[in-house]
């Protein structure tokens, strides 16, 4: 058992437990706090500790429910979809190859409009083989109709899983909570564990429509006409679009209850910044340190963290970057043939805006390579010295 | 005596299967024996293809058209969710075609059977990818013509019953429409057992087997009487019971009714006969051993 240090948190909602744990275990705790009764999973590094921890709690009876130990991630997602359609809360976790194997079922889940919640621990996709942090696995799934939220650390991952259920169950869309391999999944930090009663208040017992009505039998997911297919997708699109507002609302409610909130984007030392760096995930934490040091050196540099990736928060990003001169996007991912994926999205969001900042794309941290404070400072200086548009991605390697 | 054949028909009119489809008759018999407290999972195949296009369907029980390779884990997900909700009087029934069972869904079915999730899995085996227009599957018998084996299938039919039995699941059985009471008795029996139940049904396909539309029941009976498809049950993967003593007719009587075998040479027919005889001997041995072990 972890060491427990009870103390009072900012809100006056009773004792808050603090425990020292990994990002993976923080996610497992969140799933337990959400009283998720149906979990289906398959092992893959670096996600496996989530599966193991939840299995341990299922075996000891701490977690009331059923752990389905499936023979593949594909079947795990199939079982989550089926369980959700039957009307229970479901969870799975995966990484990399496992997520890629699930691809077919990811489209199926959003098409079935099931609020399945999944944790994905970003790991490189083979070939070649490796286990290291790289966001390309989840970003490759951006068109599957899943809500995607990128968490910076274990605490945010825990809080985001709880928020994810509330968002997913409001709009009936599946939600992926994403952390990076090892930097977050295995890194240990002190985590505030919310009080169970408070989580129960925040996330009342699930009341999903029972899609299998024994008294009024229907045929779910039939073959449909072209027009009906278009209608399904249009409705899912509108539901996804509404997440931009709902995620903000849920995050605000969460902050009121638990004293922590993150926003769908987070500006840092931003308002008077002339040059902005844009990050997502764990690089953000390092970037905070780099930005502070640049400020101490007298540079007007700010940071914009993107937390919600699907739906992409176009309006929020435009609002934040309006009037800024230049921005450099740091991507720990790559769309070969195009560039950094967050950068693509950002450029898409800003096109057509009357006062566009110049956007530069930096590929850094690919394959789990380290992105330290010095590298981020170098990126900032590179942005500062540039005056002309530059479309191509800039690879940040040893010779950068 | 309560006969399932007197229960309400839960396959409503209006399906879009071919005339004389053995698969639809099987589904009707299975659903009649299952009764209304059933949730049906179908996957892309003739079973889903004939179930209707929105807003029409032939199912009179709640049903779900899931993805191709996941009939078993879908039914298992439903079954476990029902257990969590305390609704244990409802049973999850998965229909998989031979492609969805022998080929693309085998790993998923194996996973569920290994976990012994509480489902009834009915494999509707028409011995090929008929929904996509007659292509070879690993359930296609030796030398049979299909669109992708125009010179005859060079492979042998996979022994799915042996594969499932190797999981030591509580109950498996073979059944076919030519013996409807046997089929419905097996479904009724499966309903009373907790865990993964597997029913392998041979479902004659007039379109794909290249035979007249009124022959499905006759061909089904001949499959059993020639020992091409013996009727038996397996309990816990080890106890075998033969349900019908076949007349041991020559395999030609089964083969000659079907256009898919019309090109067969004498030695190929002999080979099919030899394989059927050997399989029957093996089955008899297992059934005999089961009797000896239980006494």
XYZ file of C-alpha atoms in Angstrom:
695
model
C 0.000 0.000 0.000
C 1.081 3.571 -0.652
C 1.789 6.008 2.155
C -1.280 8.069 2.942
C -1.043 11.664 4.070
C -4.510 13.061 4.784
C -4.782 16.824 4.525
C -7.340 19.488 3.712
C -7.699 20.639 0.147
C -8.706 24.110 -1.096
C -12.409 23.339 -1.244
C -13.942 22.385 2.081
C -15.017 18.926 1.023
C -13.401 16.916 3.775
C -10.156 15.023 3.796
C -8.179 14.559 0.613
C -5.826 11.617 0.380
C -2.378 12.156 -1.054
C -0.507 9.179 -2.408
C 2.769 8.751 -4.232
C 2.077 6.815 -7.422
C 2.622 6.495 -11.165
C 0.426 8.020 -13.854
C -0.834 4.547 -14.705
C -1.958 3.934 -11.134
C -3.531 7.389 -10.998
C -5.688 6.347 -13.953
C -6.589 3.054 -12.252
C -7.647 5.001 -9.150
C -9.860 7.231 -11.286
C -11.584 4.199 -12.808
C -12.206 2.791 -9.328
C -13.544 6.143 -8.102
C -15.944 6.199 -11.067
C -17.249 2.767 -9.957
C -16.807 1.380 -13.473
C -18.149 -2.186 -13.285
C -17.131 -3.574 -16.679
C -13.489 -3.455 -17.694
C -12.107 -5.354 -20.667
C -8.404 -5.284 -21.370
C -5.341 -6.898 -22.864
C -1.745 -6.323 -21.747
C 0.623 -4.041 -23.608
C 3.619 -2.090 -22.374
C 3.470 0.636 -21.051
C -0.249 0.460 -20.210
C -0.161 -2.901 -18.401
C 0.096 -1.538 -14.822
C -3.398 -0.029 -15.266
C -4.772 -3.468 -16.206
C -2.856 -5.158 -13.367
C -3.962 -2.679 -10.712
C -7.608 -2.932 -11.721
C -7.328 -6.748 -11.818
C -5.897 -6.703 -8.314
C -8.849 -4.636 -7.068
C -11.345 -6.840 -8.915
C -9.840 -9.955 -7.327
C -9.884 -8.449 -3.835
C -13.431 -7.144 -4.233
C -12.407 -3.485 -3.855
C -13.660 -2.937 -7.393
C -17.226 -4.205 -7.735
C -17.561 -5.545 -11.212
C -16.199 -7.830 -13.881
C -12.759 -7.782 -15.477
C -12.872 -9.332 -18.948
C -9.396 -10.619 -19.776
C -9.798 -10.668 -23.541
C -7.500 -12.234 -26.120
C -6.863 -8.930 -27.938
C -7.443 -5.194 -27.727
C -9.863 -5.551 -30.600
C -12.063 -7.866 -28.534
C -11.617 -5.667 -25.453
C -13.138 -2.747 -27.327
C -15.875 -5.022 -28.747
C -16.837 -6.033 -25.208
C -16.774 -2.433 -23.968
C -19.098 -1.365 -26.783
C -21.483 -4.255 -26.048
C -21.443 -3.596 -22.296
C -22.110 0.090 -22.837
C -25.013 -0.647 -25.189
C -26.456 -2.907 -22.487
C -26.277 0.054 -20.108
C -23.192 -0.205 -17.869
C -20.119 2.014 -17.522
C -17.051 0.534 -19.242
C -13.306 1.100 -19.413
C -10.271 -0.178 -21.258
C -6.654 0.898 -21.586
C -4.156 0.356 -24.358
C -1.097 1.680 -26.196
C 0.409 1.811 -29.644
C -0.019 -1.495 -31.523
C -3.038 -2.292 -29.358
C -4.717 0.958 -30.293
C -3.908 0.352 -33.946
C -5.442 -3.136 -33.708
C -8.582 -1.536 -32.231
C -8.900 0.918 -35.108
C -11.935 -0.784 -36.662
C -13.719 -0.848 -33.308
C -12.942 2.813 -32.605
C -15.072 3.830 -35.577
C -17.668 1.300 -34.458
C -17.787 2.720 -30.922
C -18.425 6.277 -32.054
C -20.949 5.026 -34.626
C -22.797 3.171 -31.845
C -22.674 6.402 -29.770
C -21.393 4.592 -26.668
C -19.702 6.546 -23.838
C -16.792 4.121 -23.468
C -13.787 5.679 -21.738
C -10.302 4.494 -22.668
C -6.839 5.442 -21.493
C -4.176 5.385 -24.171
C -0.556 5.505 -23.126
C 1.286 7.012 -26.087
C 3.981 4.677 -27.359
C 5.743 4.569 -30.706
C 4.221 2.474 -33.452
C 6.473 -0.177 -34.981
C 8.445 -0.499 -37.185
C 11.090 -0.322 -35.836
C 10.248 -1.578 -32.361
C 10.472 0.428 -29.179
C 8.416 1.374 -26.151
C 9.021 5.099 -26.021
C 6.702 8.069 -25.812
C 5.291 9.325 -29.116
C 1.817 10.691 -29.722
C 1.451 9.377 -33.264
C -0.538 6.313 -32.099
C -3.485 8.280 -30.728
C -3.243 11.122 -33.223
C -3.545 8.552 -36.033
C -7.008 7.836 -34.610
C -8.182 11.422 -34.857
C -10.862 10.715 -37.472
C -12.498 7.826 -35.592
C -15.058 10.024 -33.841
C -13.520 9.809 -30.355
C -13.132 12.723 -27.995
C -9.399 13.029 -27.238
C -7.907 14.763 -24.207
C -4.136 14.962 -23.609
C -3.014 15.080 -19.981
C 0.247 16.581 -18.818
C 0.865 14.518 -15.673
C -0.612 11.827 -13.436
C -2.817 14.197 -11.458
C -4.339 15.624 -14.592
C -4.788 12.097 -15.969
C -6.776 11.069 -12.875
C -8.915 14.193 -12.972
C -9.422 13.862 -16.724
C -10.704 10.271 -16.520
C -13.400 11.401 -14.066
C -14.250 14.350 -16.299
C -14.195 12.073 -19.362
C -17.044 9.915 -18.049
C -19.169 12.990 -17.424
C -18.501 14.406 -20.886
C -18.922 11.053 -22.668
C -22.164 10.261 -20.864
C -23.565 13.696 -21.705
C -22.967 13.490 -25.458
C -22.860 9.700 -25.999
C -19.457 9.689 -27.603
C -16.453 7.589 -26.578
C -13.544 9.394 -24.949
C -9.819 8.737 -24.991
C -7.632 10.081 -22.186
C -4.048 10.212 -23.375
C -0.776 10.210 -21.434
C 2.773 9.555 -22.629
C 4.812 6.409 -22.074
C 7.111 6.468 -19.034
C 7.295 10.304 -18.733
C 3.784 10.111 -17.276
C 2.795 6.423 -17.186
C 5.692 5.304 -14.967
C 6.828 8.574 -13.425
C 5.827 8.766 -9.755
C 4.323 11.909 -8.303
C 2.202 12.884 -5.355
C -1.420 12.579 -6.370
C -4.448 14.058 -4.637
C -7.016 11.280 -4.512
C -10.503 12.768 -4.524
C -12.950 11.695 -1.882
C -15.290 8.909 -3.046
C -18.435 10.735 -1.879
C -17.399 13.824 -3.821
C -16.831 11.764 -6.975
C -20.218 10.111 -6.451
C -21.793 13.567 -6.273
C -19.931 14.719 -9.352
C -20.662 11.566 -11.327
C -24.040 10.110 -10.319
C -24.864 6.445 -11.072
C -25.048 5.809 -14.773
C -28.435 6.095 -16.391
C -27.789 5.157 -19.983
C -30.651 4.267 -22.286
C -30.992 0.475 -22.401
C -30.495 -0.143 -26.081
C -31.749 -3.724 -25.731
C -35.380 -3.235 -24.709
C -36.920 -6.647 -24.029
C -40.451 -5.213 -24.229
C -39.870 -3.234 -27.412
C -37.318 -5.245 -29.376
C -35.363 -3.346 -31.979
C -32.502 -4.085 -34.365
C -29.463 -2.041 -33.462
C -26.976 -0.853 -36.108
C -28.770 -2.144 -39.183
C -27.728 -1.570 -42.747
C -28.916 1.953 -43.580
C -29.437 3.969 -46.725
C -26.953 6.558 -47.906
C -29.094 9.366 -46.493
C -29.383 7.707 -43.100
C -25.646 7.113 -42.941
C -25.085 10.799 -43.639
C -27.614 11.620 -40.897
C -25.803 9.380 -38.360
C -22.506 11.107 -39.099
C -24.000 14.589 -39.070
C -25.557 13.964 -35.652
C -22.294 12.579 -34.295
C -20.528 15.634 -35.702
C -22.935 18.002 -33.949
C -22.596 16.068 -30.695
C -18.809 16.241 -30.990
C -18.983 19.957 -31.701
C -20.960 20.509 -28.503
C -18.110 18.943 -26.506
C -16.141 22.191 -26.787
C -18.699 23.856 -24.495
C -19.492 20.810 -22.397
C -15.835 20.079 -21.643
C -15.392 23.653 -20.394
C -18.512 23.339 -18.215
C -17.498 19.948 -16.799
C -13.994 21.244 -16.072
C -15.476 24.257 -14.251
C -17.774 22.031 -12.169
C -14.804 19.831 -11.410
C -12.786 22.797 -10.215
C -15.671 23.846 -7.952
C -15.871 20.377 -6.430
C -12.210 19.380 -6.259
C -10.216 22.608 -6.535
C -8.478 21.653 -9.765
C -9.300 22.485 -13.370
C -7.380 22.707 -16.596
C -9.489 24.286 -19.323
C -9.583 22.906 -22.850
C -6.545 25.041 -23.639
C -4.301 26.636 -21.044
C -2.372 29.882 -21.630
C 0.745 30.329 -19.458
C 2.614 33.671 -19.114
C 0.658 34.494 -22.173
C -1.119 37.845 -22.242
C 1.827 40.100 -23.074
C 3.759 37.413 -24.943
C 4.875 38.304 -28.448
C 6.128 34.839 -29.253
C 4.183 31.759 -28.229
C 5.167 28.114 -27.923
C 2.383 25.557 -28.304
C 2.591 22.141 -26.622
C 0.463 19.163 -25.606
C 1.154 16.479 -23.025
C 4.219 16.121 -20.826
C 6.447 18.509 -22.811
C 4.206 21.255 -21.414
C 5.642 20.799 -17.911
C 9.194 21.266 -19.174
C 8.080 24.180 -21.333
C 6.700 25.965 -18.242
C 10.203 25.910 -16.754
C 11.768 27.056 -20.034
C 9.286 29.915 -20.435
C 9.942 31.103 -16.876
C 13.673 31.147 -17.510
C 13.200 33.030 -20.791
C 11.035 35.574 -18.984
C 13.786 36.004 -16.391
C 16.123 36.703 -19.285
C 13.736 39.387 -20.506
C 12.078 37.662 -23.468
C 8.333 38.137 -23.969
C 7.580 34.479 -24.566
C 4.407 32.630 -23.559
C 3.012 29.107 -23.663
C -0.249 27.658 -24.940
C -1.112 24.117 -23.897
C -3.682 22.261 -25.953
C -5.556 19.730 -23.804
C -8.638 18.974 -25.917
C -7.652 17.684 -29.342
C -10.976 16.247 -30.551
C -13.039 18.235 -31.009
C -10.314 20.717 -31.859
C -11.004 23.933 -29.915
C -10.877 26.222 -32.961
C -12.570 29.220 -31.367
C -10.520 29.072 -28.169
C -7.254 28.749 -30.072
C -8.162 31.613 -32.407
C -9.147 33.775 -29.463
C -5.868 33.060 -27.715
C -3.566 33.575 -30.704
C -5.316 36.609 -32.183
C -2.831 39.470 -32.373
C 0.219 37.317 -31.590
C 3.138 37.723 -33.979
C 4.666 34.260 -34.052
C 4.044 30.799 -32.656
C 6.150 27.641 -32.639
C 4.331 24.333 -32.242
C 6.310 21.507 -30.653
C 5.047 18.118 -31.795
C 6.070 14.761 -30.309
C 4.418 13.094 -33.302
C 4.752 13.079 -37.048
C 2.453 12.701 -40.014
C 4.978 11.625 -42.608
C 4.358 13.648 -45.732
C 2.909 16.540 -43.794
C 4.497 17.349 -40.430
C 3.535 17.807 -36.791
C -0.122 16.974 -36.257
C -0.941 19.576 -33.602
C 0.663 22.126 -35.904
C -1.521 21.076 -38.832
C -4.603 21.486 -36.703
C -3.459 24.852 -35.420
C -2.741 26.151 -38.908
C -6.195 24.932 -39.963
C -7.762 26.760 -37.041
C -5.989 30.030 -37.845
C -6.499 30.091 -41.607
C -8.889 32.823 -42.571
C -8.234 34.828 -39.419
C -7.537 38.475 -40.256
C -4.395 38.727 -38.143
C -2.531 35.438 -38.490
C 0.608 34.763 -36.498
C 3.412 33.060 -38.395
C 3.298 29.397 -37.384
C 6.413 27.219 -37.255
C 6.370 23.470 -36.823
C 9.017 21.773 -34.638
C 9.302 18.010 -34.485
C 10.813 17.263 -31.082
C 10.730 14.260 -28.804
C 9.889 11.755 -31.529
C 10.523 8.184 -30.419
C 10.621 9.332 -26.801
C 13.780 11.386 -27.266
C 14.280 13.862 -24.458
C 12.971 17.394 -24.783
C 14.691 19.320 -22.001
C 14.569 22.983 -20.986
C 17.578 23.850 -23.151
C 15.941 22.371 -26.269
C 12.755 24.317 -25.636
C 14.757 27.522 -25.152
C 16.478 26.829 -28.480
C 13.099 26.382 -30.168
C 11.947 29.696 -28.689
C 15.080 31.477 -29.964
C 14.594 29.894 -33.384
C 11.038 31.252 -33.528
C 12.243 34.680 -32.396
C 14.893 34.960 -35.115
C 12.561 33.949 -37.971
C 10.774 36.634 -39.967
C 9.542 34.768 -43.044
C 6.884 32.042 -43.304
C 8.265 28.496 -43.255
C 5.868 25.661 -44.050
C 8.148 22.669 -43.667
C 8.534 20.911 -40.346
C 11.798 21.659 -38.526
C 13.389 18.576 -37.003
C 14.879 19.183 -33.580
C 17.847 16.828 -33.333
C 21.372 16.979 -31.894
C 22.496 19.458 -34.571
C 19.534 21.830 -34.096
C -44.464 -32.402 -23.231
C -43.161 -28.913 -23.909
C -41.948 -28.869 -27.504
C -39.967 -25.833 -28.688
C -41.560 -26.265 -32.115
C -44.851 -25.150 -30.559
C -43.305 -21.937 -29.188
C -43.846 -18.600 -30.956
C -41.802 -17.981 -34.076
C -39.379 -15.134 -33.284
C -38.170 -14.761 -36.870
C -40.704 -12.457 -38.426
C -41.633 -12.525 -42.111
C -39.795 -10.245 -44.489
C -36.191 -11.429 -44.376
C -34.208 -11.094 -47.557
C -32.487 -14.480 -47.721
C -32.457 -16.604 -50.879
C -35.276 -19.087 -51.407
C -34.697 -22.338 -49.532
C -31.935 -20.881 -47.334
C -30.890 -23.404 -44.696
C -29.353 -20.673 -42.561
C -32.638 -18.814 -42.064
C -34.428 -22.055 -41.138
C -31.689 -22.691 -38.564
C -32.074 -19.202 -37.111
C -35.832 -19.687 -36.867
C -35.428 -23.026 -35.039
C -32.767 -21.611 -32.709
C -34.779 -18.499 -31.788
C -37.919 -20.556 -31.229
C -36.026 -22.694 -28.729
C -34.340 -19.667 -27.129
C -37.587 -17.777 -26.475
C -38.186 -14.051 -26.047
C -35.709 -13.407 -23.177
C -32.836 -13.389 -25.654
C -30.520 -10.707 -27.038
C -29.210 -11.664 -30.461
C -25.837 -10.684 -31.880
C -25.356 -11.011 -35.615
C -22.300 -10.052 -37.609
C -21.713 -9.315 -41.295
C -22.677 -12.529 -43.111
C -25.814 -13.991 -44.685
C -27.499 -13.848 -41.262
C -27.123 -10.063 -41.069
C -27.490 -9.565 -44.806
C -30.903 -11.198 -44.680
C -32.000 -9.567 -41.407
C -33.265 -6.476 -43.181
C -32.363 -2.923 -44.101
C -33.477 -0.094 -41.801
C -36.297 0.311 -40.778
C -37.159 -3.364 -41.348
C -35.903 -6.407 -39.515
C -36.969 -10.015 -39.139
C -35.916 -10.342 -35.486
C -38.672 -10.287 -32.860
C -36.128 -10.063 -30.016
C -33.595 -7.271 -29.341
C -30.726 -7.691 -31.762
C -27.424 -6.036 -32.600
C -25.487 -6.076 -35.833
C -21.912 -6.070 -34.562
C -18.651 -6.250 -36.520
C -17.435 -9.282 -38.434
C -14.886 -10.922 -36.137
C -16.450 -10.145 -32.777
C -19.723 -12.054 -32.410
C -18.327 -13.837 -29.330
C -16.828 -10.883 -27.386
C -19.886 -8.781 -28.241
C -22.219 -11.401 -26.769
C -19.843 -11.798 -23.809
C -19.900 -8.035 -23.179
C -23.703 -8.079 -23.191
C -23.825 -11.142 -20.949
C -21.435 -9.649 -18.376
C -23.292 -6.340 -18.392
C -26.570 -8.197 -17.791
C -24.915 -10.010 -14.882
C -23.791 -6.662 -13.407
C -27.377 -5.405 -13.748
C -28.777 -8.581 -12.146
C -30.784 -9.393 -15.281
C -29.642 -12.995 -15.419
C -32.881 -14.319 -16.937
C -31.839 -12.827 -20.282
C -29.406 -14.812 -22.442
C -26.929 -13.528 -25.006
C -26.958 -15.472 -28.262
C -24.312 -14.975 -30.938
C -24.776 -16.043 -34.541
C -21.543 -16.268 -36.520
C -21.109 -17.493 -40.068
C -18.391 -19.982 -40.943
C -16.073 -17.162 -42.050
C -16.754 -15.281 -38.810
C -16.170 -18.439 -36.767
C -13.550 -20.604 -38.514
C -11.509 -17.719 -39.933
C -11.605 -14.061 -38.912
C -13.420 -14.506 -35.570
C -11.585 -17.627 -34.368
C -9.216 -15.800 -32.054
C -12.032 -13.781 -30.474
C -14.194 -16.898 -30.070
C -11.250 -18.741 -28.524
C -10.709 -15.915 -26.019
C -14.344 -15.930 -24.927
C -14.494 -19.739 -24.755
C -11.302 -19.840 -22.694
C -12.850 -17.322 -20.266
C -16.059 -19.398 -20.286
C -18.220 -16.288 -20.632
C -21.898 -17.137 -20.402
C -23.092 -17.103 -24.020
C -24.591 -19.414 -26.601
C -22.622 -19.240 -29.833
C -24.292 -20.714 -32.896
C -22.084 -21.118 -35.940
C -24.179 -21.033 -39.105
C -21.905 -22.975 -41.422
C -22.778 -22.768 -45.110
C -19.227 -23.702 -45.986
C -18.061 -20.532 -47.665
C -18.263 -16.744 -47.884
C -21.751 -16.817 -49.383
C -22.773 -13.272 -48.466
C -19.941 -11.874 -50.587
C -20.830 -14.263 -53.384
C -19.365 -17.755 -52.756
C -15.659 -17.646 -51.878
C -13.625 -20.320 -50.114
C -13.403 -20.274 -46.288
C -11.660 -22.724 -44.003
C -15.068 -24.397 -43.572
C -15.282 -25.215 -47.296
C -15.036 -28.994 -47.842
C -12.324 -30.670 -49.897
C -12.514 -30.216 -53.680
C -15.646 -28.019 -53.581
C -16.022 -25.348 -56.238
C -16.181 -21.731 -55.059
C -15.562 -18.439 -56.834
C -12.006 -18.385 -55.478
C -11.341 -22.120 -55.913
C -12.582 -22.576 -59.489
C -10.581 -25.810 -59.848
C -11.863 -27.149 -56.526
C -10.797 -26.449 -52.929
C -7.282 -27.824 -52.387
C -7.627 -27.634 -48.577
C -9.588 -29.675 -46.101
C -12.382 -28.388 -43.866
C -11.100 -27.206 -40.495
C -12.358 -29.300 -37.547
C -13.977 -26.543 -35.546
C -15.579 -28.896 -33.007
C -12.184 -30.308 -32.025
C -10.783 -26.788 -31.723
C -13.606 -25.693 -29.427
C -13.457 -28.927 -27.406
C -9.791 -28.170 -26.733
C -11.029 -25.235 -24.606
C -12.855 -27.662 -22.239
C -16.004 -25.563 -22.456
C -19.089 -27.046 -20.772
C -21.106 -27.824 -23.888
C -20.701 -28.100 -27.655
C -22.903 -29.844 -30.201
C -23.458 -30.287 -33.907
C -26.929 -29.844 -35.388
C -28.624 -29.357 -38.715
C -32.106 -28.524 -40.000
C -32.763 -32.035 -41.294
C -33.059 -33.012 -37.625
C -35.039 -30.070 -36.226
C -36.034 -31.652 -32.909
C -32.432 -32.634 -32.217
C -31.362 -29.055 -33.011
C -33.964 -27.478 -30.726
C -33.257 -29.971 -27.929
C -29.591 -28.937 -28.038
C -30.441 -25.236 -27.864
C -32.790 -25.892 -24.940
C -30.046 -27.876 -23.216
C -27.472 -25.116 -23.849
C -29.841 -22.570 -22.271
C -29.707 -24.492 -19.013
C -25.884 -24.537 -18.819
C -23.753 -21.602 -17.629
C -20.587 -20.834 -19.576
C -19.704 -20.848 -23.260
C -21.932 -23.118 -25.295
C -21.000 -23.751 -28.914
C -23.422 -25.160 -31.498
C -22.013 -25.970 -34.916
C -24.861 -26.057 -37.430
C -24.552 -27.152 -41.041
C -26.809 -24.809 -43.026
C -27.318 -25.874 -46.654
C -27.043 -23.022 -49.148
C -28.841 -23.700 -52.446
C -27.205 -20.669 -54.085
C -23.639 -21.458 -53.095
C -23.899 -25.224 -53.209
C -25.372 -25.036 -56.695
C -28.497 -27.090 -56.032
C -32.300 -26.712 -56.421
C -33.965 -24.438 -53.869
C -36.126 -27.178 -52.335
C -33.264 -29.484 -51.376
C -31.909 -27.934 -48.155
C -33.686 -30.317 -45.722
C -32.843 -33.413 -47.823
C -29.201 -32.457 -48.232
C -29.024 -31.708 -44.523
C -30.300 -35.217 -43.716
C -27.918 -36.783 -46.231
C -24.954 -34.937 -44.673
C -25.730 -36.783 -41.456
C -26.605 -40.168 -42.993
C -23.386 -40.227 -45.058
C -21.274 -39.259 -42.014
C -20.155 -36.037 -43.651
C -21.688 -34.220 -40.673
C -22.360 -36.538 -37.684
C -24.657 -35.365 -34.892
C -23.011 -35.356 -31.491
C -22.446 -33.468 -28.262
C -19.296 -32.751 -26.266
C -19.395 -31.958 -22.551
C -16.461 -30.261 -20.819
C -14.426 -30.894 -23.957
C -14.053 -34.593 -23.147
C -17.379 -36.448 -22.904
C -18.667 -37.268 -26.387
C -22.198 -38.516 -27.129
C -23.327 -39.538 -30.616
C -26.971 -38.527 -31.059
C -27.891 -40.311 -34.256
C -26.718 -43.649 -35.602
C -26.178 -42.875 -39.310
C -27.207 -45.161 -42.161
C -23.649 -44.821 -43.483
C -24.786 -44.107 -47.035
C -22.013 -43.581 -49.595
C -20.872 -39.940 -49.753
C -21.833 -39.755 -53.451
C -25.494 -39.569 -52.427
C -24.719 -36.271 -50.676
C -22.208 -34.948 -53.204
C -24.165 -35.644 -56.406
C -27.056 -33.394 -55.409
C -24.772 -30.371 -55.389
C -23.311 -28.604 -58.401
C -20.260 -27.523 -56.406
C -19.054 -31.151 -56.487
C -20.063 -32.034 -60.057
C -16.465 -31.856 -61.346
C -15.150 -34.376 -58.797
C -13.009 -37.230 -60.065
C -13.400 -40.777 -58.796
C -10.295 -40.575 -56.619
C -11.485 -37.327 -55.074
C -14.768 -38.916 -54.100
C -12.852 -41.863 -52.664
C -10.753 -39.436 -50.675
C -13.859 -37.741 -49.221
C -15.269 -41.186 -48.326
C -12.019 -42.174 -46.662
C -11.896 -38.961 -44.636
C -15.537 -39.343 -43.552
C -14.917 -42.948 -42.473
C -11.798 -42.017 -40.533
C -13.549 -39.129 -38.770
C -16.445 -41.409 -37.856
C -14.071 -43.980 -36.381
C -12.385 -41.250 -34.369
C -15.719 -39.957 -33.106
C -16.918 -43.439 -32.177
C -13.715 -44.012 -30.267
C -14.168 -40.771 -28.322
C -17.821 -41.595 -27.573
C -16.888 -45.116 -26.516
C -14.074 -43.865 -24.290
C -16.515 -41.389 -22.697
C -18.893 -44.264 -21.863
C -16.100 -46.385 -20.401
C -14.755 -43.482 -18.340
C -18.154 -42.666 -16.885
C -18.874 -46.226 -15.720
